[in-house]
Amino acid sequence: MSKFTIAVHGGSGTILKSDMTPEQEQGHLDGLQAALDAGYGILERGGSSLEAVEAAIVILEDCIHFNAGRGAVFTKKGLQELDAAIMDGKNLQAGAVAGVRNIRNPVRLARAVMDTSNHVFLSGEGAEEFAQLQNIATEPDEYFFSQFRYDQWVSIRDSDDYALDHSKRNIEDLTVEADKKMGTVGAVACDGHGNLAASTSTGGMTNKQFGRIGDSPIIGIGTYANNATCAISCTGHGEPFIRSVAAYDVSCLMEYGGLTLHAAVAKVVYDKLVKIEGEGGMIAVDAAGNHALLFNTEGMYRGVRNNAGLNETAIYKV
Amino acid sequence: MSKFTIAVHGGSGTILKSDMTPEQEQGHLDGLQAALDAGYGILERGGSSLEAVEAAIVILEDCIHFNAGRGAVFTKKGLQELDAAIMDGKNLQAGAVAGVRNIRNPVRLARAVMDTSNHVFLSGEGAEEFAQLQNIATEPDEYFFSQFRYDQWVSIRDSDDYALDHSKRNIEDLTVEADKKMGTVGAVACDGHGNLAASTSTGGMTNKQFGRIGDSPIIGIGTYANNATCAISCTGHGEPFIRSVAAYDVSCLMEYGGLTLHAAVAKVVYDKLVKIEGEGGMIAVDAAGNHALLFNTEGMYRGVRNNAGLNETAIYKV
């Protein structure tokens, strides 16, 4: 087997050491490591990148620290509405869901859309009906509750403060702002056969309304995988990522522009996204097992592990 | 002013002359011409490509012959659920809606999302709430009814025949199949200032269920515009178009691969989409006012008009 690699993220944004308790830091790092280990174990046993990213995302969705699955943010109506996508770089098959409620692991629903429907992208109650037919596990509202997210939401729920706001704020507000915009989890992997896969899962923005769909569940935008180029999962301000077709842009810069993985991700994250105020980051791997974990914000919860001995997690800029 | 051009489509698929009455043919051609003329009039008066594509799409949405707005197909539940997107190539601003009901002109709602929200993509009831706040015109269910679409739906509503099916069928079934998969309207324009815009609107597939979102409303997939490259609107099997990130692929083949507009559209429509059974077509313009209207199916309702004297509409392969 050649080099195999898994990388994960847990969102990006104005993540400052001064805002975090040691317990919060450790909780995030432990979640990232558990996700890496779950995916790596599968790759080590000769499993596929697709299985590895799904297993990693399930861990992150189940971890209350991240804005996906359990612990997701509250919408304007005080609900959790979840989005997820998964893509197999071997055959360009993909599945995605947007705006689903009470689904324990949205990534498993996205996988079922890919495997057992003729569709790629299902939404809302219709997607929940499909989940029921597929015996996808559900949980009551309480399961998804976290006090931290609830307090966040209470602090802004009576405002229309749901989206981009470039006004200066104090640190407390910035924390809310950052978190509400950029919480997402993602995983990308290259297995020992050179097959790539990517997956992303999110609760979206705190106080989101109007059935807003962000970049995460959109194939080519928040999530993309193609054995010929790369596997990508994005985190950040969804809207500029959509307008940039961010994930597929990296793939095209490699395929048509001849850039390396690192150069292509750097071009999009440090240059193209910055020009349209697209704050966030990306994790990416290519079919040789190379990785790039880049972001243009203060921090990105992230981790990478490969069979060349690398195994690390981090939060802040280095 | 330099060369200005508008192109429109009304869907692609197994559109055979043998299946069409002269009245049906003329109804479609008249609708396409009216849309071209509405957009062209705006361009001729020095208006923007954005205004031109919106005006053209409104005409096609109001025309009962096309699967968008009035005359849209019926979902599994006997409703019309509409999707639309619009993008401004000058600044990469975009707006899109999916799964909205009773909105007379979904393109106007997509435009309102772009102009007055901080979001790009809204869905379902949330998008309808936003429409209400924006005073977007609504119509009762009866407005959207067409006997032809209703009869189509009745013929398959009790089946789960809602998606891709590669089995051989008789001509009658093929007509239903083709229509249910590929009805969509689109417009792209280059104005006298070299600004590009694109818009797409659809009712999706007959008998669609599970809140399925197709390619049409997704920026970079069914709809894309960028002054640096091209404006694109797609029509076809939504799922392969999503997996191909079809519209942005054309843009990248031009920007990073150095292809002309025609060569880039041909590469995607005749080669890349065909390899993953992606039947359909695209209309495209570049900033020099060149156009390409290509499809890999039996037909595509289409038209193009420019200030070099071209003014034509067509349905079948030539």
XYZ file of C-alpha atoms in Angstrom:
636
model
C 0.000 0.000 0.000
C 1.145 3.522 -0.701
C 0.864 6.468 1.655
C -2.511 6.862 3.287
C -3.738 9.948 5.097
C -6.759 11.263 6.915
C -7.393 14.898 7.846
C -10.262 16.416 9.794
C -11.527 19.876 10.754
C -13.991 21.130 13.332
C -14.626 24.614 11.972
C -12.657 27.829 11.566
C -13.095 31.416 12.689
C -12.038 33.925 15.299
C -10.829 31.215 17.632
C -8.571 32.942 20.165
C -6.616 31.262 22.929
C -7.758 34.043 25.243
C -11.387 32.954 24.792
C -10.849 29.260 25.531
C -10.634 27.422 28.837
C -8.097 24.590 29.033
C -11.068 22.187 29.280
C -12.607 23.552 26.067
C -9.284 23.291 24.268
C -8.761 19.734 25.405
C -12.338 18.752 24.550
C -11.890 19.930 20.981
C -8.455 18.337 20.593
C -9.722 15.034 21.998
C -12.655 15.070 19.580
C -10.374 15.698 16.624
C -7.960 12.951 17.722
C -10.783 10.444 18.198
C -12.065 11.248 14.703
C -8.574 10.873 13.207
C -8.053 7.567 15.008
C -11.395 6.163 13.880
C -10.637 6.986 10.259
C -7.003 5.953 10.467
C -7.917 2.570 11.924
C -10.047 1.864 8.885
C -7.317 2.934 6.468
C -4.739 0.856 8.350
C -6.882 -2.255 7.968
C -7.039 -1.625 4.210
C -10.466 -0.001 4.322
C -11.615 2.649 1.881
C -11.275 6.404 2.219
C -15.066 6.584 1.972
C -15.502 4.417 5.089
C -12.771 6.374 6.853
C -14.291 9.818 6.324
C -17.739 8.597 7.315
C -16.393 7.093 10.551
C -14.480 10.280 11.365
C -17.517 12.486 10.751
C -19.717 10.281 12.939
C -17.301 10.885 15.847
C -17.355 14.640 15.278
C -21.154 14.709 14.909
C -21.497 12.799 18.201
C -19.073 15.152 19.994
C -20.957 17.984 21.670
C -18.114 20.462 21.121
C -18.658 20.726 17.375
C -21.454 22.369 15.390
C -22.714 19.221 13.654
C -25.112 16.535 14.837
C -25.210 16.653 18.664
C -24.247 20.145 19.823
C -25.374 21.865 16.633
C -26.405 25.520 16.792
C -29.981 26.754 17.170
C -31.874 28.270 14.246
C -34.050 31.388 14.539
C -36.907 29.070 15.582
C -34.833 27.336 18.262
C -34.347 24.123 16.291
C -31.349 22.273 14.956
C -31.353 21.924 11.179
C -28.499 19.847 9.869
C -26.687 19.607 6.527
C -24.171 17.022 5.332
C -22.489 15.751 2.183
C -20.194 12.913 1.185
C -18.379 12.221 -2.084
C -16.427 9.262 -3.428
C -13.505 10.346 -5.594
C -13.250 6.952 -7.306
C -16.483 7.294 -9.268
C -17.647 10.850 -8.483
C -20.708 9.466 -6.702
C -22.111 11.822 -4.102
C -24.925 12.258 -1.602
C -26.075 15.294 0.365
C -28.866 16.498 2.631
C -29.900 19.968 3.780
C -32.179 21.196 6.538
C -32.890 17.858 8.227
C -33.983 17.550 11.862
C -33.546 14.816 14.456
C -31.141 12.784 12.340
C -28.448 11.516 14.709
C -25.746 11.325 12.051
C -26.510 13.374 8.949
C -23.413 11.917 7.255
C -25.050 8.484 7.332
C -28.122 9.935 5.648
C -25.958 11.584 2.980
C -24.266 8.218 2.450
C -27.673 6.524 2.071
C -28.696 9.129 -0.513
C -25.541 8.274 -2.457
C -25.864 4.515 -2.112
C -29.578 3.838 -2.400
C -31.309 6.717 -4.218
C -31.053 7.970 -7.779
C -30.570 11.454 -6.411
C -27.656 13.430 -5.058
C -29.271 16.157 -2.946
C -32.377 15.866 -0.742
C -33.780 18.495 1.603
C -36.052 19.144 4.552
C -39.036 16.959 5.404
C -38.619 15.049 2.165
C -35.126 14.034 3.178
C -36.482 12.989 6.592
C -39.081 10.766 4.889
C -36.278 9.173 2.920
C -34.321 8.683 6.166
C -37.260 6.843 7.693
C -37.477 4.477 4.714
C -33.747 3.822 5.102
C -33.979 3.202 8.854
C -31.544 6.002 9.609
C -31.215 6.562 13.373
C -33.062 9.543 14.825
C -32.886 11.269 18.217
C -35.274 13.557 20.086
C -34.601 17.306 20.203
C -33.018 17.033 23.674
C -30.230 14.866 22.305
C -28.932 17.751 20.202
C -29.073 20.313 23.033
C -25.944 21.949 24.376
C -26.001 24.685 27.003
C -23.209 26.585 25.263
C -25.041 26.766 21.929
C -28.290 27.604 23.690
C -26.718 30.527 25.543
C -25.178 31.718 22.276
C -28.552 31.637 20.612
C -30.383 33.378 23.478
C -27.903 36.238 23.222
C -28.942 37.008 19.637
C -32.278 35.334 18.975
C -34.363 38.495 19.205
C -32.209 40.271 16.698
C -32.010 39.690 12.988
C -28.329 39.225 13.520
C -28.025 36.032 11.608
C -25.476 36.683 8.953
C -22.415 38.543 7.861
C -21.829 41.671 9.834
C -18.624 43.533 9.363
C -19.118 45.994 12.187
C -16.594 46.005 15.002
C -17.718 44.191 18.108
C -16.310 43.420 21.487
C -14.660 40.093 22.169
C -17.771 38.428 23.503
C -19.741 39.309 20.408
C -16.869 38.313 18.192
C -16.884 34.880 19.748
C -20.555 34.473 18.973
C -20.069 35.889 15.505
C -17.186 33.654 14.715
C -18.790 30.571 16.008
C -22.135 31.115 14.416
C -20.626 31.584 11.017
C -18.021 28.949 10.792
C -18.797 25.893 12.834
C -18.662 22.841 10.627
C -16.879 19.505 10.691
C -15.154 17.800 7.803
C -12.946 14.893 6.869
C -10.894 13.982 3.803
C -8.888 10.839 3.198
C -6.607 9.066 0.768
C -6.561 5.294 1.251
C -3.803 2.826 0.440
C -5.213 2.339 -3.053
C -5.077 6.044 -3.888
C -8.838 6.465 -3.623
C -10.027 9.807 -2.247
C -13.159 10.766 -0.320
C -14.517 13.884 1.379
C -17.346 14.634 3.782
C -18.689 17.697 5.574
C -21.428 18.086 8.214
C -22.826 21.177 9.928
C -25.588 22.829 11.892
C -24.986 26.038 9.963
C -25.182 29.479 11.553
C -26.639 30.323 14.960
C -30.011 32.031 14.476
C -30.142 31.107 10.777
C -33.520 31.548 9.140
C -35.330 31.377 5.806
C -34.198 27.797 5.183
C -30.698 29.075 4.455
C -28.466 26.471 2.791
C -24.739 27.073 3.232
C -21.798 25.711 1.337
C -21.217 22.530 3.351
C -23.720 20.167 1.676
C -23.144 21.444 -1.852
C -21.025 19.171 -4.027
C -18.189 21.149 -5.619
C -18.533 23.963 -3.099
C -18.133 22.761 0.499
C -17.308 19.156 -0.355
C -15.585 17.530 -3.346
C -13.543 14.424 -4.144
C -11.988 13.227 -7.382
C -9.179 10.654 -7.585
C -7.675 12.657 -10.463
C -7.030 15.655 -8.232
C -8.008 15.965 -4.572
C -10.542 15.592 -1.781
C -11.661 18.799 -0.050
C -13.820 19.846 2.886
C -14.410 23.542 3.559
C -15.328 25.567 6.629
C -16.123 29.253 6.671
C -18.574 31.936 5.558
C -20.783 29.812 3.367
C -21.840 32.512 0.951
C -18.421 33.529 -0.430
C -17.530 29.837 -0.671
C -20.630 29.289 -2.824
C -19.865 32.271 -5.046
C -16.288 30.930 -5.434
C -17.315 27.310 -6.090
C -14.446 26.862 -3.674
C -13.803 23.105 -3.476
C -14.027 22.458 -7.211
C -11.867 25.498 -7.861
C -8.988 23.750 -6.070
C -9.563 20.658 -8.191
C -9.545 22.688 -11.442
C -6.440 24.643 -10.450
C -4.722 21.254 -10.129
C -6.246 19.550 -13.180
C -6.214 22.405 -15.706
C -3.739 24.806 -14.085
C -1.098 22.260 -13.119
C -0.803 23.462 -9.505
C 0.197 21.176 -6.649
C -2.359 20.443 -3.939
C -0.771 22.916 -1.553
C -0.456 25.680 -4.148
C -4.058 25.221 -5.289
C -5.489 25.317 -1.759
C -3.290 28.328 -0.912
C -4.480 30.183 -4.032
C -8.131 29.733 -3.079
C -7.849 30.240 0.698
C -5.259 33.054 0.847
C -6.089 34.890 -2.381
C -9.396 34.220 -4.131
C -11.573 33.868 -1.025
C -9.913 36.803 0.741
C -10.777 39.069 -2.225
C -14.505 38.480 -1.637
C -14.282 38.505 2.172
C -14.534 34.746 2.358
C -13.170 33.904 5.792
C -12.524 30.244 6.505
C -10.357 27.326 5.600
C -10.043 23.984 3.866
C -8.588 20.575 4.499
C -7.399 18.644 1.462
C -5.543 15.505 0.411
C -4.367 14.287 -2.982
C -3.985 10.760 -4.350
C -0.336 10.590 -3.268
C -1.434 11.096 0.322
C -0.190 14.696 0.551
C -2.245 17.026 2.701
C -2.951 20.752 3.099
C -4.809 22.298 6.040
C -4.990 26.037 5.368
C -7.144 28.861 6.736
C -7.279 32.652 6.578
C -8.856 33.106 10.040
C -7.447 33.182 13.571
C -7.832 29.474 13.973
C -9.162 26.212 12.609
C -9.803 23.076 14.665
C -7.842 20.550 12.646
C -5.877 17.344 12.611
C -4.005 15.010 10.273
C -2.638 11.477 10.554
C -0.799 9.350 7.992
C 1.253 6.155 7.775
C 4.477 8.147 7.420
C 4.220 8.811 11.146
C 2.460 12.164 11.235
C -0.270 12.438 13.874
C -1.180 15.921 15.087
C -4.062 18.143 16.073
C -4.103 21.932 16.427
C -6.396 24.912 16.904
C -4.560 28.228 16.494
C -2.287 29.742 13.879
C 1.268 28.445 14.132
C -21.079 49.423 -27.276
C -19.520 46.133 -28.255
C -21.371 43.002 -29.300
C -24.261 42.085 -27.072
C -26.029 38.733 -27.017
C -28.806 36.930 -25.238
C -29.460 33.181 -25.379
C -32.282 31.176 -23.806
C -33.268 27.549 -23.383
C -36.489 25.805 -22.454
C -35.120 22.376 -21.559
C -33.512 19.463 -23.372
C -34.246 15.772 -23.764
C -35.816 13.213 -26.072
C -37.697 15.884 -27.986
C -38.748 14.233 -31.257
C -40.555 15.931 -34.122
C -42.780 12.860 -34.360
C -44.101 13.525 -30.855
C -44.950 17.191 -31.372
C -48.029 18.776 -32.908
C -47.450 21.906 -35.042
C -49.249 23.888 -32.311
C -46.900 22.589 -29.623
C -43.878 23.394 -31.741
C -45.087 26.903 -32.428
C -46.026 27.498 -28.792
C -42.514 26.652 -27.675
C -40.838 28.691 -30.427
C -43.066 31.685 -29.684
C -42.199 31.478 -26.004
C -38.471 31.351 -26.732
C -38.734 34.292 -29.161
C -40.707 36.383 -26.677
C -38.063 35.702 -24.034
C -35.242 36.617 -26.430
C -37.021 39.804 -27.452
C -37.667 40.874 -23.861
C -34.014 40.425 -22.977
C -32.726 41.877 -26.223
C -34.832 45.004 -25.811
C -33.155 45.666 -22.487
C -29.669 45.117 -23.922
C -30.463 47.370 -26.896
C -31.452 50.204 -24.573
C -28.116 49.841 -22.799
C -29.526 47.804 -19.925
C -27.535 45.233 -18.004
C -27.205 41.541 -18.747
C -28.638 40.916 -15.270
C -31.868 42.775 -16.119
C -32.001 41.027 -19.491
C -31.771 37.475 -18.169
C -34.318 38.189 -15.433
C -36.790 39.594 -17.987
C -36.287 36.608 -20.300
C -36.795 34.103 -17.480
C -39.991 35.840 -16.331
C -41.438 35.337 -19.844
C -40.490 31.643 -19.831
C -41.841 31.147 -16.287
C -45.140 32.736 -17.312
C -45.372 30.570 -20.468
C -47.351 27.391 -19.764
C -45.298 25.339 -22.237
C -42.178 25.306 -20.080
C -41.444 23.493 -16.814
C -40.849 26.594 -14.689
C -43.292 28.881 -12.888
C -46.735 28.438 -14.521
C -46.893 25.008 -16.168
C -44.341 23.405 -13.851
C -44.483 19.650 -13.290
C -46.230 17.960 -10.384
C -44.274 16.441 -7.502
C -45.106 13.065 -5.951
C -47.595 14.901 -3.704
C -49.276 16.701 -6.611
C -47.714 20.075 -5.908
C -45.430 22.384 -7.824
C -42.113 23.020 -6.105
C -39.937 25.537 -7.877
C -36.198 26.237 -7.975
C -34.340 29.212 -9.470
C -30.962 30.908 -9.462
C -29.415 34.076 -10.830
C -25.789 35.233 -10.917
C -24.099 38.503 -11.831
C -20.760 37.955 -13.558
C -19.554 41.470 -12.743
C -19.183 40.888 -9.000
C -19.939 37.165 -8.583
C -23.051 38.025 -6.567
C -25.691 35.316 -6.675
C -29.098 34.354 -5.327
C -30.981 31.055 -5.416
C -34.082 29.348 -4.036
C -35.124 25.692 -3.905
C -38.430 23.990 -3.212
C -40.659 27.077 -3.077
C -44.414 26.964 -3.699
C -46.869 29.535 -5.069
C -44.161 31.995 -6.099
C -45.250 33.410 -9.469
C -41.719 34.144 -10.665
C -39.047 32.257 -8.746
C -36.356 34.203 -10.609
C -37.569 37.401 -8.928
C -37.243 35.710 -5.554
C -33.708 34.549 -6.408
C -32.918 38.134 -7.411
C -34.290 39.409 -4.086
C -32.112 36.901 -2.216
C -29.110 38.292 -4.079
C -30.016 41.951 -3.678
C -31.477 42.184 -0.196
C -30.264 39.257 1.948
C -26.837 38.318 3.225
C -27.409 34.816 1.920
C -27.072 33.107 -1.431
C -29.334 30.056 -1.141
C -32.699 29.792 0.651
C -35.072 26.842 0.631
C -38.636 25.708 1.266
C -40.954 27.428 3.715
C -38.131 29.615 4.970
C -37.619 30.977 1.460
C -41.385 31.590 1.217
C -41.283 33.594 4.473
C -38.491 35.666 2.983
C -40.583 36.147 -0.186
C -43.446 37.487 1.891
C -41.192 40.027 3.603
C -39.975 41.110 0.169
C -43.496 41.403 -1.274
C -42.745 38.875 -3.977
C -45.891 38.081 -6.022
C -47.632 34.779 -5.260
C -50.352 32.840 -7.074
C -52.790 30.132 -5.967
C -52.129 26.502 -6.906
C -54.560 26.698 -9.860
C -52.369 29.298 -11.567
C -49.582 26.755 -11.975
C -51.860 23.981 -13.317
C -51.472 22.657 -16.852
C -53.525 19.748 -18.176
C -50.506 18.342 -20.024
C -48.302 18.188 -16.924
C -51.207 16.825 -14.878
C -51.826 13.984 -17.354
C -48.090 13.239 -17.353
C -48.091 13.025 -13.589
C -51.251 10.869 -13.374
C -49.581 8.358 -15.679
C -46.750 7.759 -13.222
C -47.819 9.050 -9.818
C -48.559 5.638 -8.323
C -45.170 4.321 -9.277
C -41.832 5.182 -7.758
C -40.745 6.063 -11.242
C -39.302 9.410 -10.384
C -35.734 9.284 -11.458
C -33.159 7.911 -13.818
C -34.223 4.718 -15.483
C -32.126 3.354 -18.264
C -34.550 0.639 -19.322
C -35.938 0.765 -22.848
C -39.444 2.130 -23.107
C -41.949 2.778 -25.828
C -42.222 6.217 -27.360
C -45.025 7.363 -25.075
C -43.049 6.514 -21.974
C -39.919 8.058 -23.403
C -41.746 11.342 -23.883
C -42.770 11.348 -20.244
C -39.296 10.278 -19.155
C -37.568 12.906 -21.188
C -39.828 15.655 -20.128
C -39.820 14.845 -16.484
C -36.075 14.803 -16.332
C -35.065 17.759 -18.343
C -37.602 20.535 -18.320
C -35.931 23.744 -17.202
C -35.601 27.252 -18.556
C -32.495 29.359 -18.677
C -31.043 32.585 -19.994
C -27.521 33.970 -20.362
C -26.483 37.372 -21.650
C -23.542 39.589 -22.447
C -24.408 43.285 -22.421
C -22.784 46.128 -24.335
C -20.364 46.700 -21.460
C -19.115 43.110 -21.482
C -20.941 42.220 -18.285
C -22.268 38.663 -18.100
C -25.240 37.186 -16.251
C -26.977 33.809 -16.053
C -30.257 32.539 -14.659
C -32.073 29.197 -14.503
C -35.571 28.279 -13.285
C -37.342 24.918 -13.062
C -40.094 22.806 -11.603
C -37.727 19.844 -11.533
C -38.795 16.292 -12.350
C -42.367 15.011 -12.651
C -43.199 12.941 -9.565
C -40.091 14.108 -7.727
C -40.067 13.382 -4.013
C -37.943 13.595 -0.864
C -37.328 17.327 -1.330
C -34.959 16.548 -4.183
C -32.818 19.507 -5.234
C -31.506 19.342 -8.785
C -28.686 21.195 -10.460
C -30.616 24.275 -11.621
C -30.505 26.425 -8.461
C -26.960 25.512 -7.491
C -24.365 28.184 -8.216
C -21.476 26.696 -10.186
C -23.512 23.679 -11.225
C -26.691 24.647 -13.117
C -26.015 28.367 -13.181
C -22.793 30.425 -13.242
C -21.565 33.807 -14.469
C -18.138 35.440 -14.305
C -17.045 38.330 -16.525
C -13.577 36.762 -16.715
C -14.919 33.705 -18.520
C -18.560 32.995 -19.311
C -22.200 32.846 -18.286
C -23.839 29.399 -18.306
C -27.275 27.882 -17.785
C -27.679 24.098 -17.852
C -30.567 21.750 -18.583
C -30.507 18.001 -18.170
C -30.258 15.128 -15.700
C -29.568 17.132 -12.580
C -27.534 14.509 -10.753
C -24.677 14.030 -13.249
C -24.525 17.812 -13.653
C -24.037 18.130 -9.872
C -21.355 15.430 -9.787
C -19.602 17.240 -12.687
C -19.921 20.740 -11.207
C -20.862 21.358 -14.814
C -21.205 25.131 -15.203
C -18.060 26.032 -13.272
C -16.153 23.330 -15.128
C -16.706 25.281 -18.359
C -15.451 28.447 -16.663
C -12.306 26.674 -15.364
C -11.577 25.042 -18.732
C -11.523 28.580 -20.134
C -9.687 30.321 -17.275
C -7.074 27.696 -16.394
C -7.131 25.493 -19.512
C -7.165 28.259 -22.107
C -10.080 26.833 -24.079
C -12.463 28.997 -26.073
C -16.098 29.209 -24.953
C -17.209 26.771 -27.645
C -14.424 24.278 -26.956
C -15.052 24.367 -23.206
C -18.813 23.838 -23.522
C -18.229 21.060 -26.078
C -15.751 19.317 -23.768
C -18.264 19.241 -20.912
C -21.429 18.483 -22.909
C -20.079 16.013 -25.486
C -17.351 14.344 -23.451
C -17.327 14.730 -19.669
C -21.091 14.570 -19.110
C -21.567 11.749 -21.593
C -19.046 9.614 -19.664
C -21.271 9.705 -16.579
C -24.563 9.418 -18.503
C -25.298 13.085 -18.082
C -27.854 13.834 -20.767
C -28.652 17.466 -21.376
C -27.260 20.694 -22.681
C -25.990 24.171 -21.920
C -26.315 27.678 -23.224
C -23.329 29.955 -22.786
C -21.962 33.374 -23.711
C -18.581 34.987 -23.155
C -17.630 38.626 -22.605
C -16.998 39.151 -26.334
C -20.627 38.250 -27.022
C -19.823 34.814 -28.485
C -22.360 32.091 -27.797
C -22.565 28.285 -27.624
C -25.815 26.323 -27.422
C -24.830 22.648 -27.238
C -26.653 19.478 -26.158
C -26.102 15.726 -26.260
C -29.818 14.827 -26.454
C -32.337 14.653 -29.310
C -33.332 18.237 -28.847
C -33.095 21.411 -26.800
C -35.580 24.279 -26.908
C -33.244 27.174 -27.567
C -32.737 30.595 -29.080
C -30.119 33.292 -29.495
C -30.212 36.941 -30.566
C -27.380 39.464 -30.892
C -26.671 42.901 -32.375
C -24.694 41.346 -35.242
C -28.043 40.382 -36.760
C -28.478 36.838 -35.458
C -31.997 36.033 -34.243
C -33.044 32.390 -34.229
C -34.922 29.755 -32.285
C -34.786 25.978 -32.713
C -35.854 22.708 -31.118
C -34.271 19.681 -32.805
C -30.767 18.664 -33.784
C -29.634 20.348 -36.968
